[in-house]
mmCIF file of C-alpha atoms and ligand atoms in Angstrom:
data_model
loop_
_atom_site.group_PDB
_atom_site.id
_atom_site.type_symbol
_atom_site.label_atom_id
_atom_site.label_comp_id
_atom_site.label_asym_id
_atom_site.label_seq_id
_atom_site.Cartn_x
_atom_site.Cartn_y
_atom_site.Cartn_z
ATOM 1 C CA MET A 1 4.402 -13.003 6.687
ATOM 2 C CA LEU A 2 3.671 -12.215 2.883
ATOM 3 C CA GLU A 3 5.760 -14.308 0.576
ATOM 4 C CA ILE A 4 5.260 -13.874 -3.150
ATOM 5 C CA GLU A 5 7.043 -16.596 -5.580
ATOM 6 C CA LYS A 6 7.242 -16.313 -9.245
ATOM 7 C CA LEU A 7 4.129 -14.442 -9.490
ATOM 8 C CA ASN A 8 2.635 -13.998 -13.266
ATOM 9 C CA ALA A 9 -0.321 -11.763 -13.589
ATOM 10 C CA GLY A 10 -2.258 -9.541 -15.900
ATOM 11 C CA TYR A 11 -5.368 -8.386 -17.557
ATOM 12 C CA GLY A 12 -6.982 -10.699 -20.162
ATOM 13 C CA ARG A 13 -4.239 -11.925 -22.829
ATOM 14 C CA VAL A 14 -1.703 -8.947 -21.464
ATOM 15 C CA GLN A 15 0.668 -10.226 -19.049
ATOM 16 C CA VAL A 16 1.950 -7.440 -16.499
ATOM 17 C CA LEU A 17 3.834 -9.143 -13.922
ATOM 18 C CA TRP A 18 6.379 -11.717 -14.820
ATOM 19 C CA ASP A 19 8.172 -13.896 -11.926
ATOM 20 C CA VAL A 20 7.674 -11.450 -9.277
ATOM 21 C CA ASP A 21 9.299 -12.375 -5.992
ATOM 22 C CA LEU A 22 8.748 -10.293 -2.988
ATOM 23 C CA ALA A 23 8.400 -10.636 0.662
ATOM 24 C CA VAL A 24 7.236 -8.560 3.660
ATOM 25 C CA GLU A 25 7.886 -9.741 7.345
ATOM 26 C CA ALA A 26 5.597 -8.792 10.445
ATOM 27 C CA LYS A 27 6.180 -5.228 11.485
ATOM 28 C CA GLN A 28 7.987 -4.204 8.388
ATOM 29 C CA ILE A 29 7.668 -1.406 6.037
ATOM 30 C CA VAL A 30 8.702 -2.471 2.585
ATOM 31 C CA ALA A 31 8.800 -0.101 -0.271
ATOM 32 C CA LEU A 32 7.882 -0.833 -4.101
ATOM 33 C CA VAL A 33 9.090 1.561 -6.539
ATOM 34 C CA GLY A 34 9.254 1.856 -10.267
ATOM 35 C CA ALA A 35 8.090 3.905 -13.128
ATOM 36 C CA ASN A 36 4.684 4.572 -14.430
ATOM 37 C CA GLY A 37 3.084 1.621 -15.826
ATOM 38 C CA ALA A 38 5.769 -0.879 -14.314
ATOM 39 C CA GLY A 39 2.851 -2.866 -12.584
ATOM 40 C CA LYS A 40 3.082 -1.603 -8.950
ATOM 41 C CA THR A 41 -0.669 -1.441 -8.651
ATOM 42 C CA THR A 42 -1.235 -4.570 -10.566
ATOM 43 C CA LEU A 43 0.933 -6.071 -7.926
ATOM 44 C CA LEU A 44 -1.179 -5.053 -5.168
ATOM 45 C CA ARG A 45 -4.255 -5.907 -6.864
ATOM 46 C CA ALA A 46 -3.180 -9.555 -7.441
ATOM 47 C CA ILE A 47 -2.125 -9.701 -3.461
ATOM 48 C CA SER A 48 -5.467 -8.485 -2.415
ATOM 49 C CA GLY A 49 -7.576 -10.812 -4.726
ATOM 50 C CA MET A 50 -8.678 -7.980 -7.137
ATOM 51 C CA ILE A 51 -7.148 -9.581 -10.192
ATOM 52 C CA ALA A 52 -6.339 -13.397 -10.925
ATOM 53 C CA VAL A 53 -2.922 -14.694 -10.296
ATOM 54 C CA ARG A 54 -2.068 -16.570 -13.273
ATOM 55 C CA SER A 55 0.938 -18.645 -12.035
ATOM 56 C CA GLY A 56 3.170 -18.600 -8.906
ATOM 57 C CA GLY A 57 2.697 -18.649 -5.147
ATOM 58 C CA VAL A 58 1.254 -15.886 -2.930
ATOM 59 C CA LYS A 59 1.417 -16.795 0.525
ATOM 60 C CA PHE A 60 0.036 -14.835 3.607
ATOM 61 C CA ARG A 61 0.761 -16.018 7.143
ATOM 62 C CA ASP A 62 1.579 -19.447 5.615
ATOM 63 C CA ARG A 63 -1.523 -19.744 3.738
ATOM 64 C CA ASP A 64 -1.889 -19.824 -0.064
ATOM 65 C CA ILE A 65 -4.164 -17.084 -0.686
ATOM 66 C CA ALA A 66 -3.430 -16.820 -4.813
ATOM 67 C CA GLY A 67 -7.015 -17.002 -5.987
ATOM 68 C CA ALA A 68 -8.609 -16.626 -2.743
ATOM 69 C CA SER A 69 -11.869 -13.933 -2.568
ATOM 70 C CA ILE A 70 -11.191 -10.382 -1.754
ATOM 71 C CA GLU A 71 -13.413 -10.821 1.341
ATOM 72 C CA SER A 72 -11.362 -13.936 2.531
ATOM 73 C CA ILE A 73 -8.230 -12.103 1.977
ATOM 74 C CA VAL A 74 -9.575 -8.872 4.289
ATOM 75 C CA ASP A 75 -10.563 -11.555 6.700
ATOM 76 C CA LEU A 76 -7.047 -13.072 7.019
ATOM 77 C CA GLY A 77 -5.740 -9.551 7.590
ATOM 78 C CA ILE A 78 -4.632 -7.672 4.445
ATOM 79 C CA ALA A 79 -6.159 -4.288 3.904
ATOM 80 C CA HIS A 80 -5.567 -2.307 0.640
ATOM 81 C CA VAL A 81 -5.529 1.565 0.318
ATOM 82 C CA PRO A 82 -6.216 2.274 -3.488
ATOM 83 C CA GLU A 83 -4.673 4.513 -5.868
ATOM 84 C CA GLY A 84 -6.752 7.775 -5.826
ATOM 85 C CA ARG A 85 -8.250 6.933 -2.399
ATOM 86 C CA ARG A 86 -11.307 5.703 -3.677
ATOM 87 C CA LEU A 87 -13.374 6.965 -0.477
ATOM 88 C CA PHE A 88 -17.215 6.604 -0.405
ATOM 89 C CA SER A 89 -17.265 10.293 -1.382
ATOM 90 C CA GLY A 90 -20.856 11.109 -0.364
ATOM 91 C CA LEU A 91 -20.642 9.554 3.187
ATOM 92 C CA THR A 92 -19.267 11.060 6.122
ATOM 93 C CA VAL A 93 -15.544 10.370 7.617
ATOM 94 C CA ARG A 94 -17.009 8.270 10.206
ATOM 95 C CA GLU A 95 -19.452 6.342 7.999
ATOM 96 C CA ASN A 96 -16.025 5.712 5.827
ATOM 97 C CA LEU A 97 -14.362 4.393 8.945
ATOM 98 C CA VAL A 98 -17.067 2.091 10.168
ATOM 99 C CA LEU A 99 -17.482 0.525 6.678
ATOM 100 C CA GLY A 100 -13.595 -0.371 6.924
ATOM 101 C CA GLY A 101 -14.147 -2.232 9.777
ATOM 102 C CA TRP A 102 -17.496 -4.014 8.993
ATOM 103 C CA ARG A 103 -16.286 -7.214 8.518
ATOM 104 C CA ARG A 104 -14.716 -7.310 12.004
ATOM 105 C CA ASN A 105 -17.707 -5.550 13.360
ATOM 106 C CA ASN A 106 -15.125 -3.126 14.661
ATOM 107 C CA ARG A 107 -16.596 0.552 15.252
ATOM 108 C CA ASP A 108 -13.990 1.618 17.596
ATOM 109 C CA LEU A 109 -12.509 4.521 15.948
ATOM 110 C CA SER A 110 -9.789 5.358 19.027
ATOM 111 C CA ARG A 111 -6.884 3.728 17.177
ATOM 112 C CA VAL A 112 -7.224 5.647 13.686
ATOM 113 C CA VAL A 113 -8.174 8.997 15.691
ATOM 114 C CA ALA A 114 -5.076 8.922 17.683
ATOM 115 C CA LEU A 115 -3.140 8.288 14.607
ATOM 116 C CA PHE A 116 -4.803 11.270 12.525
ATOM 117 C CA PRO A 117 -6.113 13.559 15.449
ATOM 118 C CA VAL A 118 -7.681 15.719 12.337
ATOM 119 C CA LEU A 119 -10.112 12.829 11.465
ATOM 120 C CA GLY A 120 -11.550 12.953 15.177
ATOM 121 C CA GLN A 121 -12.598 16.618 14.433
ATOM 122 C CA ARG A 122 -14.247 15.837 11.496
ATOM 123 C CA LEU A 123 -16.103 12.457 11.757
ATOM 124 C CA ASN A 124 -19.310 14.254 10.528
ATOM 125 C CA GLN A 125 -18.129 15.842 7.442
ATOM 126 C CA VAL A 126 -18.474 14.614 3.875
ATOM 127 C CA ALA A 127 -15.510 12.852 2.625
ATOM 128 C CA SER A 128 -15.597 14.318 -0.791
ATOM 129 C CA THR A 129 -15.196 17.769 1.041
ATOM 130 C CA LEU A 130 -12.054 17.012 2.815
ATOM 131 C CA SER A 131 -8.698 18.264 1.914
ATOM 132 C CA GLY A 132 -6.472 15.995 -0.266
ATOM 133 C CA GLY A 133 -4.178 15.108 2.814
ATOM 134 C CA GLU A 134 -7.389 14.314 4.835
ATOM 135 C CA GLN A 135 -8.771 12.127 2.211
ATOM 136 C CA GLN A 136 -5.568 10.221 2.258
ATOM 137 C CA MET A 137 -5.628 9.849 6.009
ATOM 138 C CA CYS A 138 -9.036 8.931 5.773
ATOM 139 C CA ALA A 139 -8.201 6.161 3.294
ATOM 140 C CA ILE A 140 -5.519 4.812 5.226
ATOM 141 C CA ALA A 141 -7.634 4.891 8.467
ATOM 142 C CA ARG A 142 -10.235 2.922 6.744
ATOM 143 C CA GLY A 143 -7.783 0.215 5.919
ATOM 144 C CA LEU A 144 -6.796 0.173 9.612
ATOM 145 C CA MET A 145 -10.296 -0.354 10.574
ATOM 146 C CA SER A 146 -10.192 -4.158 9.284
ATOM 147 C CA GLU A 147 -7.510 -4.368 11.880
ATOM 148 C CA PRO A 148 -4.886 -5.883 9.333
ATOM 149 C CA SER A 149 -1.477 -7.504 9.729
ATOM 150 C CA LEU A 150 -0.659 -5.957 6.432
ATOM 151 C CA LEU A 151 -1.584 -2.734 4.835
ATOM 152 C CA LEU A 152 -0.903 -2.260 1.216
ATOM 153 C CA ILE A 153 -1.036 1.670 0.298
ATOM 154 C CA ASP A 154 -0.933 2.777 -3.338
ATOM 155 C CA GLU A 155 0.630 5.881 -4.052
ATOM 156 C CA LEU A 156 0.412 7.765 -0.705
ATOM 157 C CA SER A 157 1.876 11.037 -1.841
ATOM 158 C CA LEU A 158 -0.121 11.418 -5.231
ATOM 159 C CA GLY A 159 -1.172 15.299 -5.252
ATOM 160 C CA LEU A 160 -0.167 16.076 -1.971
ATOM 161 C CA ALA A 161 2.078 18.949 -0.698
ATOM 162 C CA PRO A 162 5.587 17.674 0.681
ATOM 163 C CA ILE A 163 4.605 18.626 4.078
ATOM 164 C CA MET A 164 1.432 16.738 4.227
ATOM 165 C CA VAL A 165 3.344 13.663 2.504
ATOM 166 C CA ASP A 166 5.778 14.093 5.593
ATOM 167 C CA GLU A 167 3.049 14.074 8.083
ATOM 168 C CA ILE A 168 1.468 10.933 6.884
ATOM 169 C CA VAL A 169 4.506 9.041 6.189
ATOM 170 C CA GLY A 170 5.802 10.098 9.642
ATOM 171 C CA ARG A 171 2.768 7.937 11.107
ATOM 172 C CA LEU A 172 3.872 4.566 9.197
ATOM 173 C CA PRO A 173 6.576 3.394 11.767
ATOM 174 C CA GLU A 174 3.901 3.622 14.523
ATOM 175 C CA ILE A 175 1.469 1.818 12.263
ATOM 176 C CA ALA A 176 4.093 -1.059 11.573
ATOM 177 C CA ALA A 177 5.290 -1.039 15.057
ATOM 178 C CA SER A 178 1.748 -1.769 16.538
ATOM 179 C CA GLY A 179 1.429 -4.849 14.301
ATOM 180 C CA THR A 180 0.624 -3.590 10.764
ATOM 181 C CA ALA A 181 3.381 -4.306 8.365
ATOM 182 C CA VAL A 182 3.015 -1.720 5.368
ATOM 183 C CA LEU A 183 3.791 -2.229 1.719
ATOM 184 C CA LEU A 184 4.173 0.920 0.339
ATOM 185 C CA VAL A 185 3.933 1.773 -3.630
ATOM 186 C CA GLU A 186 5.345 5.277 -4.239
ATOM 187 C CA GLN A 187 6.321 7.399 -6.994
ATOM 188 C CA ASP A 188 8.417 9.462 -4.524
ATOM 189 C CA ILE A 189 11.414 7.323 -4.327
ATOM 190 C CA ASP A 190 13.136 9.397 -1.986
ATOM 191 C CA THR A 191 10.527 9.324 0.712
ATOM 192 C CA ALA A 192 9.825 5.607 0.151
ATOM 193 C CA LEU A 193 13.391 4.691 0.640
ATOM 194 C CA THR A 194 13.885 6.687 3.401
ATOM 195 C CA VAL A 195 10.850 5.640 5.602
ATOM 196 C CA SER A 196 11.159 1.695 4.465
ATOM 197 C CA GLU A 197 13.476 -0.971 5.780
ATOM 198 C CA THR A 198 13.830 -3.000 2.518
ATOM 199 C CA ALA A 199 12.831 -2.118 -0.910
ATOM 200 C CA TYR A 200 11.984 -3.427 -4.299
ATOM 201 C CA VAL A 201 12.608 -1.914 -7.719
ATOM 202 C CA LEU A 202 9.992 -3.121 -10.430
ATOM 203 C CA GLU A 203 10.653 -2.319 -14.048
ATOM 204 C CA THR A 204 8.202 -3.256 -16.781
ATOM 205 C CA GLY A 205 6.824 -5.978 -14.599
ATOM 206 C CA ARG A 206 9.906 -7.504 -13.280
ATOM 207 C CA ILE A 207 11.612 -6.855 -9.987
ATOM 208 C CA THR A 208 15.164 -5.725 -11.020
ATOM 209 C CA ARG A 209 16.561 -4.735 -7.654
ATOM 210 C CA SER A 210 15.640 -5.260 -4.100
ATOM 211 C CA GLY A 211 17.490 -5.080 -0.792
ATOM 212 C CA SER A 212 18.201 -2.884 2.083
ATOM 213 C CA SER A 213 16.731 0.665 1.356
ATOM 214 C CA ARG A 214 19.444 2.640 2.728
ATOM 215 C CA GLU A 215 21.761 0.854 0.166
ATOM 216 C CA LEU A 216 19.442 1.364 -2.575
ATOM 217 C CA LEU A 217 18.982 5.412 -1.814
ATOM 218 C CA ALA A 218 22.969 5.413 -1.903
ATOM 219 C CA ASP A 219 23.322 3.534 -5.000
ATOM 220 C CA ALA A 220 24.426 5.911 -7.947
ATOM 221 C CA THR A 221 22.411 4.057 -10.524
ATOM 222 C CA ILE A 222 19.199 4.316 -8.479
ATOM 223 C CA GLN A 223 19.727 7.948 -8.168
ATOM 224 C CA ALA A 224 20.445 8.259 -11.919
ATOM 225 C CA ALA A 225 17.465 6.518 -12.937
ATOM 226 C CA TYR A 226 14.682 7.635 -10.364
ATOM 227 C CA LEU A 227 16.102 10.445 -8.151
ATOM 228 C CA GLY A 228 17.236 12.526 -11.126
ATOM 229 C CA LEU A 229 20.749 12.936 -9.919
ATOM 230 C CA GLU A 230 23.931 12.523 -12.140
ATOM 231 C CA SER A 231 25.766 9.339 -11.211
ATOM 232 C CA GLN A 232 29.181 9.779 -10.400
HETATM 233 N N1 ATP B 1 -7.426 -3.064 -15.834
HETATM 234 C C1 ATP B 1 -6.544 -2.920 -17.106
HETATM 235 N N2 ATP B 1 -6.883 -3.705 -18.380
HETATM 236 C C2 ATP B 1 -5.765 -3.688 -19.154
HETATM 237 N N3 ATP B 1 -4.356 -3.342 -18.746
HETATM 238 C C3 ATP B 1 -4.192 -2.710 -17.788
HETATM 239 C C4 ATP B 1 -5.181 -2.554 -16.507
HETATM 240 N N4 ATP B 1 -4.624 -1.895 -15.696
HETATM 241 C C5 ATP B 1 -3.359 -1.784 -16.123
HETATM 242 N N5 ATP B 1 -3.176 -2.133 -17.192
HETATM 243 C C6 ATP B 1 -1.740 -2.181 -17.724
HETATM 244 O O1 ATP B 1 -0.947 -2.933 -17.078
HETATM 245 C C7 ATP B 1 0.317 -2.149 -17.266
HETATM 246 C C8 ATP B 1 0.734 -1.940 -15.491
HETATM 247 O O2 ATP B 1 -0.148 -0.784 -15.024
HETATM 248 P P1 ATP B 1 -0.100 -0.514 -13.350
HETATM 249 O O3 ATP B 1 -1.395 0.341 -13.400
HETATM 250 O O4 ATP B 1 0.229 -1.686 -12.441
HETATM 251 O O5 ATP B 1 1.156 0.071 -13.239
HETATM 252 P P2 ATP B 1 1.537 1.096 -12.344
HETATM 253 O O6 ATP B 1 3.180 0.918 -11.891
HETATM 254 O O7 ATP B 1 0.790 1.069 -10.865
HETATM 255 O O8 ATP B 1 1.763 2.658 -12.797
HETATM 256 P P3 ATP B 1 1.534 4.030 -12.170
HETATM 257 O O9 ATP B 1 2.806 4.393 -11.535
HETATM 258 O O10 ATP B 1 1.221 4.944 -13.348
HETATM 259 O O11 ATP B 1 0.386 3.956 -11.301
HETATM 260 C C9 ATP B 1 0.086 -0.910 -17.963
HETATM 261 O O12 ATP B 1 0.902 -1.284 -19.057
HETATM 262 C C10 ATP B 1 -1.250 -0.760 -17.958
HETATM 263 O O13 ATP B 1 -1.723 -0.164 -19.152
HETATM 264 MG MG1 MG B 2 -0.298 2.400 -10.027
#
């Protein structure tokens, strides 16, 4: 569904991504992991049209979206949950959700409230007063309101207690099964590799490893580099 080939992108004269290849199939959960500054956020921005693609291909449902506008990419079915959540902090939960659905004129909150019932109890609460976990739920729910077939989530677990991370990550299989594939950027590599089917490791702008998440999780070099365990 998403096919990225030899993508090069960056900021001004600084190139960040080098010949990145990555694919996401429909209804799949794919993890993108790597150290701080590796270029994970930059890659999500290039997919969702927030920064220019210098060269290479980004195809989504067989259309070339490299260079397309953010709005047209949303209309094609990609939603981006940004690093730091970026809710409209002075607006209520309901207003945030409705804004997420505005390009499709979707005001039906039932899907996202079924996924995250706590949001249903807090629809009239101002977003800035939500807990960190509730804010992340609201940001994911806002993304889902555009009825995407691909959801990009940047740093789901950032700043959250492990129990809250488990609760939110636990919803991802349901989101994927209902027709929204997930590309998950995560610092918590253990969590990312456990919930995903396939994964990519980005190191200073290049994909250095990819494949089955289960195999990567068991790989001694990945464990030594990212999970703080001694390689045998
Ligand atoms: N707006 C920008 N202008 C110039 N350089 C930038 C900009 N945003 C990011 N960079 C640089 O691009 C590189 C990759 O940054 P990016 O934010 O994509 O990394 P990341 O993998 O998401 O890191 P983190 O895990 O800390 O979120 C870094 O060297 C960063 O300094
Ligand atoms: Mg980042």
